[in-house]
Each structure stands twice: as structure tokens, then as C-alpha cells.
Amino acid sequence: GPHYALLLIPYALAPMIHSVLLGRSLGIYAVVCVSVFGCLLVPAGYMLGYLATSMLCGVTAVHVMRQLRKRGRLLRAGFYVGAVAVIVSCAFNLIEVRPLFDSGVVDRWGQWEAFGIACLIVFSIGVMTGMVVSGLLPILEGIFSLTTDISWLELSDLNHKLLRRMQLEAPGTFHHSLVVASLSEAAAEAVGANAMICRVCSYFHDIGKLHKPEYFIENQGEENPHDALTPTMSALIIIAHVKDGVDLAIKNKLNPRIIEVIREHHGDSLVYYFYRKAQEQRKAEEDKVEEGLGNPEDLPDIDEKNFRYPGPCPRTRESGIISLADAVESASRSLQKPTVQKIRSLVDEIVFNRLRDGQLDECGLTVRDLRRIR
């Protein structure tokens, strides 16, 4: 009969695909669309049953798949969808229940057999929908250049060759990246951003330091190579790690979102330490000139542009969060005898300075978000 055709429809297919690839809000949108437009295709007598089954199965799929980080969760979603479909189909008589309890029925075993087959069909379609979506995801991600939380979880493997290089060649930077990942993940969860993107991008945000690891304080021993360089040259080496990181990421075919974070995590902020050191050196030279011990033509020119990162500023919430976590983790290393109050003051100072400098203007973080992130 025509009601059997309704039992074969994969009600949750579109909602599951949209929810995984584009988020829960578009998953709900897909539920409404397929339910309403599907009503135009089914026989008039079965319209209400189809609408109820489609809506409830779709909403169930979207709800079960929130924070999807394992492919097995798709099969679990299919299991729940199948169970809901069986219950709703029975409620709206798409699967006939009344003959099972009708005393006038002669072939009661045949009725139970038909009932069991119908339930098995509906439940199997739900489970198979989850399996099909699991198989389609890699293809759809490649076609539309999307990355699901499942793929981000796979990218978080610390055995990636770049991360293994960092463990050996720049262990200080590797530890710094792990701490930034934990900080940014917690902040992202607090404001509803994508915590998995924050974690993975934090692992790779400083891979450019592999080019000259010894010039970064977290990898230095007793000797500091910057002591033999001018502040301008030191700043150029520090700033270059962004470009070097982007080059490494492109060569190793990392996800485009990771490349964006590498490019944006410093924005166009100032390398303040070496800029201040250059100003101090110029002040010392000016004092010598005033005393007649120096030549005014030998005074170094200090251009602030030479001490700023190339940018752009963070343009996503995740990039902005990583930018703040990176700055906080680096600055906190210099605290002497850290206390809760010292750390709180440091975090507030860094966030407010970034805000005043315009580094967070394009990332979409609100004042409420920044309070929670702090």
C-alpha cells in the first residue's frame, strides 16, 4: 500500500547532512523545508502522518548530533531517528497497530509478522541514514571545502610531522602552543565559538618559529642571540615567523582556517619590546650628540611600521580568541611570583590594550564575549 512507501523515506537525511556541515540552525531549517515541501508530494490522506514523522525525526537527528566529534555518533543518531520513526509511525497509523488487538482477526500471527516487518523497515532506514551520511561526509567536505568537527578532531593528532618537528626543534614553542590551545578552547566554549577549531589552530599557530627557534624566548637557554643584533633586525626576525608559518602551512597543505589563524594571530600589533629598546637606544645617542660626543647624522631613524606585524587583524571569533590566548600565555611567563590578582591584572591589561589598538575590531567578539573570555 501507499503507506509502505512512506516507511521507506529517509526522513533525517537532509537534516543530518546540513546539521553536520553547516550547523544546528541550518539543520533545523532543513527539517522545516523537507517537511513542508514533502507534504506536497504525499497522498492527501497521509499528509499529517508524513509531516509529524519528518519533523520529529529531523529534530531528533539535529539534537543528537550537537557537538559531533566521533563518526560513531552518526550511527547513534540513526538509531534514535529509527526509534522515533517507529513510534510516530505507529501513532499516526502508518504502521497498523489496531489489528494486533482486534479479537476478530483470525491470522493473528500474520498480523504480528507484518507489524514486525514494518517496524524493522522503519528502524533500519533510520540506522542506514546515519551510515550513509557518515560515508558521504568526506565527499561533501571535499566538494564544498568545508570542515566538520569530526575532521577537526582528526587534525588534532599531535603526531602530525610539523608538530613532531616542533617537539624536537622548538620544545618551548610546542609547550606554549599546548597551553594556548587549552586556554583558547576553554574561552571558546564559554562564548559559544568552535572550541575544536581553536584547539587545532592553536597547535599550529606558531609553526613559523621552526625556521629560527633559538630567537624566541621560550626556546632560549643562557644565551640570547638578540644581544648581538639591532632592535630593528630583531623585530624583523620576530615578525618573519608569521610569513614563515604561512609558507610551511601551504607546503604541508594544512586546512585554510589554520592558515588564516597563523596570518592573523598577531594582527598588525606592535613588537613593543624591541620598539621600546630602539627608542631607548636613540635616546642614548641623542644624549651623546647633546654632549658633543656624537654626530647627529648617525642617529637611527625609528619607523613604527618596521615594528608592526603585517596583519590582517583577526577576522573570526576563533582567531580573536587565539590571539588573546597567545598574548596572555607569552606575557604570563615574565610574571615574578604570580598571584591570582597579578594574573587577573595582566589579562585585563592585555585584552584592553588589544581593544584600544583596534586588533579586535573585525573578529565579531562582543563586549560580553570579551568579559567571559577574560
mmCIF file of C-alpha atoms in Angstrom:
data_model
loop_
_atom_site.group_PDB
_atom_site.id
_atom_site.type_symbol
_atom_site.label_atom_id
_atom_site.label_comp_id
_atom_site.label_asym_id
_atom_site.label_seq_id
_atom_site.Cartn_x
_atom_site.Cartn_y
_atom_site.Cartn_z
ATOM 1 C CA GLY A 1 0.000 0.000 0.000
ATOM 2 C CA PRO A 2 0.997 3.658 -0.283
ATOM 3 C CA HIS A 3 1.705 3.853 3.434
ATOM 4 C CA TYR A 4 4.611 1.423 2.932
ATOM 5 C CA ALA A 5 6.231 3.926 0.576
ATOM 6 C CA LEU A 6 6.185 6.468 3.428
ATOM 7 C CA LEU A 7 8.041 3.984 5.636
ATOM 8 C CA LEU A 8 10.935 3.880 3.161
ATOM 9 C CA ILE A 9 11.646 7.628 3.207
ATOM 10 C CA PRO A 10 14.990 8.618 4.864
ATOM 11 C CA TYR A 11 13.384 11.461 6.811
ATOM 12 C CA ALA A 12 16.566 12.586 8.596
ATOM 13 C CA LEU A 13 18.934 12.576 5.606
ATOM 14 C CA ALA A 14 18.852 16.288 4.738
ATOM 15 C CA PRO A 15 18.712 17.499 8.372
ATOM 16 C CA MET A 16 21.677 15.312 9.323
ATOM 17 C CA ILE A 17 23.830 16.481 6.407
ATOM 18 C CA HIS A 18 23.019 20.160 6.938
ATOM 19 C CA SER A 19 23.482 19.918 10.701
ATOM 20 C CA VAL A 20 26.919 18.309 10.432
ATOM 21 C CA LEU A 21 28.243 20.504 7.613
ATOM 22 C CA LEU A 22 26.625 23.868 8.340
ATOM 23 C CA GLY A 23 25.466 23.866 11.962
ATOM 24 C CA ARG A 24 22.354 23.142 14.003
ATOM 25 C CA SER A 25 20.438 26.253 12.919
ATOM 26 C CA LEU A 26 20.585 25.229 9.251
ATOM 27 C CA GLY A 27 19.811 21.677 10.298
ATOM 28 C CA ILE A 28 16.517 22.892 11.781
ATOM 29 C CA TYR A 29 15.917 24.938 8.628
ATOM 30 C CA ALA A 30 16.347 21.747 6.584
ATOM 31 C CA VAL A 31 13.844 19.958 8.842
ATOM 32 C CA VAL A 32 11.191 22.581 8.123
ATOM 33 C CA CYS A 33 11.904 22.670 4.383
ATOM 34 C CA VAL A 34 11.803 18.933 3.715
ATOM 35 C CA SER A 35 8.735 18.531 5.931
ATOM 36 C CA VAL A 36 6.696 21.322 4.316
ATOM 37 C CA PHE A 37 7.662 20.653 0.701
ATOM 38 C CA GLY A 38 7.386 16.901 1.203
ATOM 39 C CA CYS A 39 3.742 17.356 2.152
ATOM 40 C CA LEU A 40 3.110 18.452 -1.453
ATOM 41 C CA LEU A 41 4.294 15.058 -2.736
ATOM 42 C CA VAL A 42 2.474 12.593 -0.467
ATOM 43 C CA PRO A 43 -1.170 11.473 -0.806
ATOM 44 C CA ALA A 44 -3.601 13.795 0.980
ATOM 45 C CA GLY A 45 -4.688 11.129 3.481
ATOM 46 C CA TYR A 46 -1.118 10.612 4.703
ATOM 47 C CA MET A 47 -0.039 14.270 4.814
ATOM 48 C CA LEU A 48 -0.336 14.722 8.585
ATOM 49 C CA GLY A 49 1.487 11.466 9.312
ATOM 50 C CA TYR A 50 4.310 12.386 6.964
ATOM 51 C CA LEU A 51 4.617 15.900 8.436
ATOM 52 C CA ALA A 52 4.770 14.654 12.031
ATOM 53 C CA THR A 53 7.255 11.878 11.234
ATOM 54 C CA SER A 54 9.512 14.149 9.202
ATOM 55 C CA MET A 55 9.529 16.948 11.791
ATOM 56 C CA LEU A 56 10.146 14.724 14.817
ATOM 57 C CA CYS A 57 12.803 12.565 13.106
ATOM 58 C CA GLY A 58 14.622 15.646 11.812
ATOM 59 C CA VAL A 59 14.595 17.461 15.158
ATOM 60 C CA THR A 60 15.790 14.284 16.891
ATOM 61 C CA ALA A 61 18.710 13.946 14.452
ATOM 62 C CA VAL A 62 19.764 17.588 14.874
ATOM 63 C CA HIS A 63 19.536 17.381 18.663
ATOM 64 C CA VAL A 64 21.523 14.140 18.986
ATOM 65 C CA MET A 65 24.323 15.397 16.734
ATOM 66 C CA ARG A 66 25.239 18.545 18.655
ATOM 67 C CA GLN A 67 28.994 18.707 19.347
ATOM 68 C CA LEU A 68 29.588 15.842 16.944
ATOM 69 C CA ARG A 69 33.197 14.700 17.379
ATOM 70 C CA LYS A 70 33.035 10.976 16.557
ATOM 71 C CA ARG A 71 31.695 9.196 13.497
ATOM 72 C CA GLY A 72 30.041 6.647 15.762
ATOM 73 C CA ARG A 73 27.749 9.458 16.906
ATOM 74 C CA LEU A 74 26.178 9.446 13.425
ATOM 75 C CA LEU A 75 25.206 5.798 13.847
ATOM 76 C CA ARG A 76 23.819 6.627 17.270
ATOM 77 C CA ALA A 77 21.775 9.446 15.738
ATOM 78 C CA GLY A 78 20.422 6.996 13.140
ATOM 79 C CA PHE A 79 19.439 4.616 15.953
ATOM 80 C CA TYR A 80 17.434 7.339 17.734
ATOM 81 C CA VAL A 81 15.873 8.511 14.459
ATOM 82 C CA GLY A 82 14.762 4.950 13.697
ATOM 83 C CA ALA A 83 13.236 4.539 17.161
ATOM 84 C CA VAL A 84 11.354 7.858 16.903
ATOM 85 C CA ALA A 85 10.150 6.977 13.397
ATOM 86 C CA VAL A 86 8.707 3.680 14.641
ATOM 87 C CA ILE A 87 6.831 5.367 17.499
ATOM 88 C CA VAL A 88 5.425 8.194 15.339
ATOM 89 C CA SER A 89 4.502 5.808 12.508
ATOM 90 C CA CYS A 90 2.515 3.710 14.937
ATOM 91 C CA ALA A 91 0.866 6.798 16.437
ATOM 92 C CA PHE A 92 -0.316 8.035 13.025
ATOM 93 C CA ASN A 93 -1.293 4.570 11.764
ATOM 94 C CA LEU A 94 1.409 4.424 9.078
ATOM 95 C CA ILE A 95 2.160 1.136 10.825
ATOM 96 C CA GLU A 96 -1.164 -0.502 11.703
ATOM 97 C CA VAL A 97 -1.410 -1.445 15.361
ATOM 98 C CA ARG A 98 -5.166 -1.914 15.827
ATOM 99 C CA PRO A 99 -5.414 -5.382 14.112
ATOM 100 C CA LEU A 100 -2.948 -6.770 16.653
ATOM 101 C CA PHE A 101 -5.538 -6.380 19.395
ATOM 102 C CA ASP A 102 -8.696 -6.977 17.358
ATOM 103 C CA SER A 103 -10.426 -10.090 18.651
ATOM 104 C CA GLY A 104 -11.990 -10.737 15.254
ATOM 105 C CA VAL A 105 -8.676 -11.272 13.467
ATOM 106 C CA VAL A 106 -8.081 -14.911 12.513
ATOM 107 C CA ASP A 107 -4.448 -14.792 11.379
ATOM 108 C CA ARG A 108 -3.040 -13.023 14.452
ATOM 109 C CA TRP A 109 0.482 -14.361 13.837
ATOM 110 C CA GLY A 110 0.426 -12.927 10.302
ATOM 111 C CA GLN A 111 -0.604 -9.536 11.702
ATOM 112 C CA TRP A 112 2.279 -9.535 14.176
ATOM 113 C CA GLU A 113 4.655 -10.606 11.419
ATOM 114 C CA ALA A 114 3.526 -7.712 9.191
ATOM 115 C CA PHE A 115 3.829 -5.333 12.141
ATOM 116 C CA GLY A 116 7.361 -6.541 12.939
ATOM 117 C CA ILE A 117 8.483 -6.230 9.305
ATOM 118 C CA ALA A 118 7.124 -2.687 9.073
ATOM 119 C CA CYS A 119 8.866 -1.658 12.321
ATOM 120 C CA LEU A 120 12.110 -3.259 11.171
ATOM 121 C CA ILE A 121 11.933 -1.398 7.856
ATOM 122 C CA VAL A 122 11.396 1.968 9.534
ATOM 123 C CA PHE A 123 14.106 1.391 12.140
ATOM 124 C CA SER A 124 16.591 0.096 9.526
ATOM 125 C CA ILE A 125 16.035 3.148 7.324
ATOM 126 C CA GLY A 126 16.962 5.396 10.265
ATOM 127 C CA VAL A 127 20.154 3.455 11.038
ATOM 128 C CA MET A 128 21.114 3.240 7.346
ATOM 129 C CA THR A 129 20.629 7.009 7.039
ATOM 130 C CA GLY A 130 23.299 7.523 9.701
ATOM 131 C CA MET A 131 25.638 5.125 7.883
ATOM 132 C CA VAL A 132 25.068 6.829 4.519
ATOM 133 C CA VAL A 133 25.726 10.304 5.980
ATOM 134 C CA SER A 134 28.937 9.013 7.574
ATOM 135 C CA GLY A 135 30.112 7.780 4.179
ATOM 136 C CA LEU A 136 29.052 10.944 2.330
ATOM 137 C CA LEU A 137 30.724 13.408 4.713
ATOM 138 C CA PRO A 138 34.307 13.159 3.351
ATOM 139 C CA ILE A 139 32.998 13.600 -0.221
ATOM 140 C CA LEU A 140 30.812 16.592 0.672
ATOM 141 C CA GLU A 141 33.617 18.206 2.695
ATOM 142 C CA GLY A 142 35.917 17.954 -0.303
ATOM 143 C CA ILE A 143 33.360 19.246 -2.819
ATOM 144 C CA PHE A 144 32.272 22.278 -0.771
ATOM 145 C CA SER A 145 35.594 22.966 1.033
ATOM 146 C CA LEU A 146 34.006 22.512 4.461
ATOM 147 C CA THR A 147 35.499 21.005 7.602
ATOM 148 C CA THR A 148 33.344 19.276 10.204
ATOM 149 C CA ASP A 149 34.164 18.846 13.891
ATOM 150 C CA ILE A 150 34.969 15.211 13.122
ATOM 151 C CA SER A 151 37.691 16.295 10.688
ATOM 152 C CA TRP A 152 38.988 18.880 13.161
ATOM 153 C CA LEU A 153 39.286 16.118 15.742
ATOM 154 C CA GLU A 154 41.336 14.062 13.285
ATOM 155 C CA LEU A 155 43.563 17.108 12.647
ATOM 156 C CA SER A 156 44.245 17.432 16.393
ATOM 157 C CA ASP A 157 46.542 14.399 16.288
ATOM 158 C CA LEU A 158 49.874 15.511 17.793
ATOM 159 C CA ASN A 159 51.713 13.049 15.555
ATOM 160 C CA HIS A 160 51.497 15.429 12.591
ATOM 161 C CA LYS A 161 55.002 15.825 11.138
ATOM 162 C CA LEU A 162 55.118 19.573 11.828
ATOM 163 C CA LEU A 163 54.146 19.091 15.470
ATOM 164 C CA ARG A 164 56.696 16.309 15.852
ATOM 165 C CA ARG A 165 59.343 18.638 14.414
ATOM 166 C CA MET A 166 58.295 21.281 16.900
ATOM 167 C CA GLN A 167 58.619 18.842 19.811
ATOM 168 C CA LEU A 168 62.249 18.188 18.852
ATOM 169 C CA GLU A 169 63.445 21.530 17.436
ATOM 170 C CA ALA A 170 61.356 24.039 19.426
ATOM 171 C CA PRO A 171 60.107 22.319 22.605
ATOM 172 C CA GLY A 172 59.369 25.644 24.311
ATOM 173 C CA THR A 173 57.153 26.731 21.429
ATOM 174 C CA PHE A 174 55.429 23.331 21.462
ATOM 175 C CA HIS A 175 54.591 23.678 25.150
ATOM 176 C CA HIS A 176 53.454 27.261 24.561
ATOM 177 C CA SER A 177 51.120 26.034 21.794
ATOM 178 C CA LEU A 178 49.613 23.359 24.044
ATOM 179 C CA VAL A 179 48.833 25.916 26.748
ATOM 180 C CA VAL A 180 47.370 28.358 24.202
ATOM 181 C CA ALA A 181 45.202 25.504 22.895
ATOM 182 C CA SER A 182 43.811 24.795 26.376
ATOM 183 C CA LEU A 183 43.184 28.483 27.111
ATOM 184 C CA SER A 184 41.505 29.206 23.785
ATOM 185 C CA GLU A 185 39.385 26.041 23.912
ATOM 186 C CA ALA A 186 38.020 26.985 27.336
ATOM 187 C CA ALA A 187 37.325 30.561 26.190
ATOM 188 C CA ALA A 188 35.598 29.351 23.018
ATOM 189 C CA GLU A 189 33.306 27.057 24.985
ATOM 190 C CA ALA A 190 32.413 29.973 27.284
ATOM 191 C CA VAL A 191 31.242 32.199 24.403
ATOM 192 C CA GLY A 192 29.810 29.543 22.076
ATOM 193 C CA ALA A 193 32.593 29.635 19.478
ATOM 194 C CA ASN A 194 34.009 26.470 17.887
ATOM 195 C CA ALA A 195 36.309 25.060 20.572
ATOM 196 C CA MET A 196 37.742 22.321 18.344
ATOM 197 C CA ILE A 197 38.863 24.849 15.709
ATOM 198 C CA CYS A 198 40.546 26.878 18.462
ATOM 199 C CA ARG A 199 42.400 23.836 19.777
ATOM 200 C CA VAL A 200 43.696 22.624 16.410
ATOM 201 C CA CYS A 201 44.635 26.073 15.091
ATOM 202 C CA SER A 202 46.476 26.822 18.354
ATOM 203 C CA TYR A 203 48.656 23.749 17.834
ATOM 204 C CA PHE A 204 49.877 25.131 14.510
ATOM 205 C CA HIS A 205 49.742 28.922 15.019
ATOM 206 C CA ASP A 206 53.483 29.276 15.737
ATOM 207 C CA ILE A 207 54.969 26.727 13.324
ATOM 208 C CA GLY A 208 56.863 29.607 11.659
ATOM 209 C CA LYS A 209 59.202 29.625 14.663
ATOM 210 C CA LEU A 210 60.680 26.355 13.385
ATOM 211 C CA HIS A 211 62.728 28.453 10.945
ATOM 212 C CA LYS A 212 64.778 30.130 13.711
ATOM 213 C CA PRO A 213 63.606 28.690 17.042
ATOM 214 C CA GLU A 214 66.548 29.984 19.067
ATOM 215 C CA TYR A 215 65.458 33.613 18.519
ATOM 216 C CA PHE A 216 62.263 33.129 20.549
ATOM 217 C CA ILE A 217 62.451 33.415 24.307
ATOM 218 C CA GLU A 218 60.636 30.169 25.128
ATOM 219 C CA ASN A 219 63.365 28.176 23.300
ATOM 220 C CA GLN A 220 66.386 30.104 24.575
ATOM 221 C CA GLY A 221 68.934 28.862 27.056
ATOM 222 C CA GLU A 222 71.532 31.044 28.753
ATOM 223 C CA GLU A 223 72.495 32.914 25.564
ATOM 224 C CA ASN A 224 70.210 35.362 23.780
ATOM 225 C CA PRO A 225 71.003 35.786 20.043
ATOM 226 C CA HIS A 226 69.248 39.174 20.054
ATOM 227 C CA ASP A 227 72.052 40.642 22.169
ATOM 228 C CA ALA A 228 74.235 40.751 19.041
ATOM 229 C CA LEU A 229 71.513 42.337 16.843
ATOM 230 C CA THR A 230 69.978 45.776 16.489
ATOM 231 C CA PRO A 231 66.369 46.145 17.682
ATOM 232 C CA THR A 232 65.217 46.637 14.082
ATOM 233 C CA MET A 233 66.840 43.394 12.930
ATOM 234 C CA SER A 234 65.470 41.519 15.960
ATOM 235 C CA ALA A 235 61.979 42.801 15.204
ATOM 236 C CA LEU A 236 62.258 41.677 11.572
ATOM 237 C CA ILE A 237 63.183 38.141 12.682
ATOM 238 C CA ILE A 238 60.296 38.012 15.155
ATOM 239 C CA ILE A 239 57.797 39.367 12.624
ATOM 240 C CA ALA A 240 59.020 36.965 9.921
ATOM 241 C CA HIS A 241 57.721 33.928 11.818
ATOM 242 C CA VAL A 242 54.204 34.746 10.579
ATOM 243 C CA LYS A 243 55.228 34.626 6.909
ATOM 244 C CA ASP A 244 57.387 31.527 7.538
ATOM 245 C CA GLY A 245 54.425 29.838 9.234
ATOM 246 C CA VAL A 246 52.099 30.561 6.325
ATOM 247 C CA ASP A 247 54.678 29.169 3.878
ATOM 248 C CA LEU A 248 55.082 25.989 5.930
ATOM 249 C CA ALA A 249 51.324 25.565 6.251
ATOM 250 C CA ILE A 250 50.780 25.923 2.493
ATOM 251 C CA LYS A 251 53.591 23.488 1.686
ATOM 252 C CA ASN A 252 52.125 20.926 4.098
ATOM 253 C CA LYS A 253 48.570 21.512 2.792
ATOM 254 C CA LEU A 254 47.081 22.470 6.146
ATOM 255 C CA ASN A 255 43.444 23.499 6.433
ATOM 256 C CA PRO A 256 42.738 27.074 5.153
ATOM 257 C CA ARG A 257 41.321 28.041 8.568
ATOM 258 C CA ILE A 258 44.677 27.157 10.158
ATOM 259 C CA ILE A 259 46.491 29.326 7.616
ATOM 260 C CA GLU A 260 44.139 32.224 8.399
ATOM 261 C CA VAL A 261 44.871 31.938 12.123
ATOM 262 C CA ILE A 262 48.642 31.843 11.500
ATOM 263 C CA ARG A 263 48.340 35.014 9.428
ATOM 264 C CA GLU A 264 46.002 36.813 11.843
ATOM 265 C CA HIS A 265 47.024 35.799 15.368
ATOM 266 C CA HIS A 266 49.269 38.867 15.799
ATOM 267 C CA GLY A 267 47.151 41.167 13.626
ATOM 268 C CA ASP A 268 49.125 44.339 12.888
ATOM 269 C CA SER A 269 50.175 44.764 16.515
ATOM 270 C CA LEU A 270 53.444 46.329 17.638
ATOM 271 C CA VAL A 271 56.515 44.325 18.680
ATOM 272 C CA TYR A 272 56.606 46.534 21.746
ATOM 273 C CA TYR A 273 59.751 45.216 23.452
ATOM 274 C CA PHE A 274 62.121 45.887 20.537
ATOM 275 C CA TYR A 275 60.331 49.115 19.610
ATOM 276 C CA ARG A 276 60.910 50.428 23.114
ATOM 277 C CA LYS A 277 64.505 49.166 23.030
ATOM 278 C CA ALA A 278 65.104 51.050 19.751
ATOM 279 C CA GLN A 279 63.680 54.243 21.292
ATOM 280 C CA GLU A 280 65.961 53.845 24.314
ATOM 281 C CA GLN A 281 68.995 53.433 22.045
ATOM 282 C CA ARG A 282 68.037 56.537 20.063
ATOM 283 C CA LYS A 283 67.597 58.484 23.321
ATOM 284 C CA ALA A 284 71.096 57.422 24.411
ATOM 285 C CA GLU A 285 72.531 58.559 21.044
ATOM 286 C CA GLU A 286 70.701 61.899 21.329
ATOM 287 C CA ASP A 287 72.263 62.441 24.754
ATOM 288 C CA LYS A 288 75.711 61.816 23.236
ATOM 289 C CA VAL A 289 75.006 64.332 20.482
ATOM 290 C CA GLU A 290 73.961 66.935 23.030
ATOM 291 C CA GLU A 291 77.227 66.342 24.870
ATOM 292 C CA GLY A 292 79.160 66.724 21.629
ATOM 293 C CA LEU A 293 80.275 63.104 21.575
ATOM 294 C CA GLY A 294 78.247 62.045 18.552
ATOM 295 C CA ASN A 295 77.212 63.034 15.035
ATOM 296 C CA PRO A 296 73.524 63.992 14.522
ATOM 297 C CA GLU A 297 73.598 62.284 11.117
ATOM 298 C CA ASP A 298 74.303 58.950 12.804
ATOM 299 C CA LEU A 299 71.053 58.982 14.755
ATOM 300 C CA PRO A 300 68.962 55.920 13.767
ATOM 301 C CA ASP A 301 65.542 56.510 12.218
ATOM 302 C CA ILE A 302 62.767 54.674 14.038
ATOM 303 C CA ASP A 303 59.691 53.942 11.956
ATOM 304 C CA GLU A 304 56.865 52.296 13.873
ATOM 305 C CA LYS A 305 55.799 50.423 10.713
ATOM 306 C CA ASN A 306 59.021 48.427 10.846
ATOM 307 C CA PHE A 307 57.998 47.095 14.262
ATOM 308 C CA ARG A 308 54.448 46.053 13.380
ATOM 309 C CA TYR A 309 53.242 42.671 12.156
ATOM 310 C CA PRO A 310 51.870 42.683 8.588
ATOM 311 C CA GLY A 311 48.331 41.677 9.606
ATOM 312 C CA PRO A 312 45.496 41.325 8.852
ATOM 313 C CA CYS A 313 43.726 41.625 12.200
ATOM 314 C CA PRO A 314 41.665 38.625 13.401
ATOM 315 C CA ARG A 315 38.513 38.261 11.311
ATOM 316 C CA THR A 316 36.767 35.366 13.064
ATOM 317 C CA ARG A 317 35.812 34.796 16.682
ATOM 318 C CA GLU A 318 38.147 31.809 16.908
ATOM 319 C CA SER A 319 41.082 33.808 15.530
ATOM 320 C CA GLY A 320 40.431 36.626 18.000
ATOM 321 C CA ILE A 321 40.315 34.194 20.928
ATOM 322 C CA ILE A 322 43.590 32.545 19.896
ATOM 323 C CA SER A 323 45.197 35.986 19.511
ATOM 324 C CA LEU A 324 44.312 36.877 23.106
ATOM 325 C CA ALA A 325 45.308 33.470 24.493
ATOM 326 C CA ASP A 326 48.671 33.683 22.716
ATOM 327 C CA ALA A 327 49.397 37.142 24.143
ATOM 328 C CA VAL A 328 48.334 36.165 27.663
ATOM 329 C CA GLU A 329 50.380 32.955 27.721
ATOM 330 C CA SER A 330 53.517 34.705 26.455
ATOM 331 C CA ALA A 331 53.229 37.634 28.880
ATOM 332 C CA SER A 332 52.446 35.437 31.879
ATOM 333 C CA ARG A 333 55.875 33.787 31.585
ATOM 334 C CA SER A 334 57.504 37.038 32.691
ATOM 335 C CA LEU A 335 55.498 37.328 35.938
ATOM 336 C CA GLN A 336 57.572 37.122 39.090
ATOM 337 C CA LYS A 337 55.809 35.224 41.900
ATOM 338 C CA PRO A 338 52.449 35.113 40.132
ATOM 339 C CA THR A 339 49.279 35.510 42.173
ATOM 340 C CA VAL A 340 45.611 35.450 41.213
ATOM 341 C CA GLN A 341 45.467 39.248 41.336
ATOM 342 C CA LYS A 342 48.618 39.649 39.210
ATOM 343 C CA ILE A 343 47.307 37.252 36.574
ATOM 344 C CA ARG A 344 43.880 38.940 36.534
ATOM 345 C CA SER A 345 45.501 42.374 36.104
ATOM 346 C CA LEU A 346 47.739 41.062 33.327
ATOM 347 C CA VAL A 347 44.813 39.510 31.427
ATOM 348 C CA ASP A 348 42.735 42.693 31.746
ATOM 349 C CA GLU A 349 45.639 44.859 30.573
ATOM 350 C CA ILE A 350 46.338 42.697 27.503
ATOM 351 C CA VAL A 351 42.673 42.500 26.465
ATOM 352 C CA PHE A 352 42.087 46.242 26.904
ATOM 353 C CA ASN A 353 45.312 47.131 25.062
ATOM 354 C CA ARG A 354 44.318 44.908 22.121
ATOM 355 C CA LEU A 355 40.889 46.516 22.153
ATOM 356 C CA ARG A 356 42.301 50.064 22.165
ATOM 357 C CA ASP A 357 44.747 49.184 19.390
ATOM 358 C CA GLY A 358 41.873 48.051 17.153
ATOM 359 C CA GLN A 359 43.077 44.448 16.942
ATOM 360 C CA LEU A 360 39.629 43.024 17.763
ATOM 361 C CA ASP A 361 37.508 45.313 15.588
ATOM 362 C CA GLU A 362 36.876 42.742 12.833
ATOM 363 C CA CYS A 363 36.568 39.440 14.712
ATOM 364 C CA GLY A 364 32.946 39.727 15.842
ATOM 365 C CA LEU A 365 33.569 39.355 19.578
ATOM 366 C CA THR A 366 31.152 41.415 21.673
ATOM 367 C CA VAL A 367 31.907 43.178 24.965
ATOM 368 C CA ARG A 368 30.029 40.392 26.763
ATOM 369 C CA ASP A 369 32.180 37.794 24.962
ATOM 370 C CA LEU A 370 35.363 39.606 25.992
ATOM 371 C CA ARG A 371 34.251 39.650 29.638
ATOM 372 C CA ARG A 372 33.690 35.875 29.550
ATOM 373 C CA ILE A 373 36.968 35.299 27.697
ATOM 374 C CA ARG A 374 38.904 37.310 30.253
#
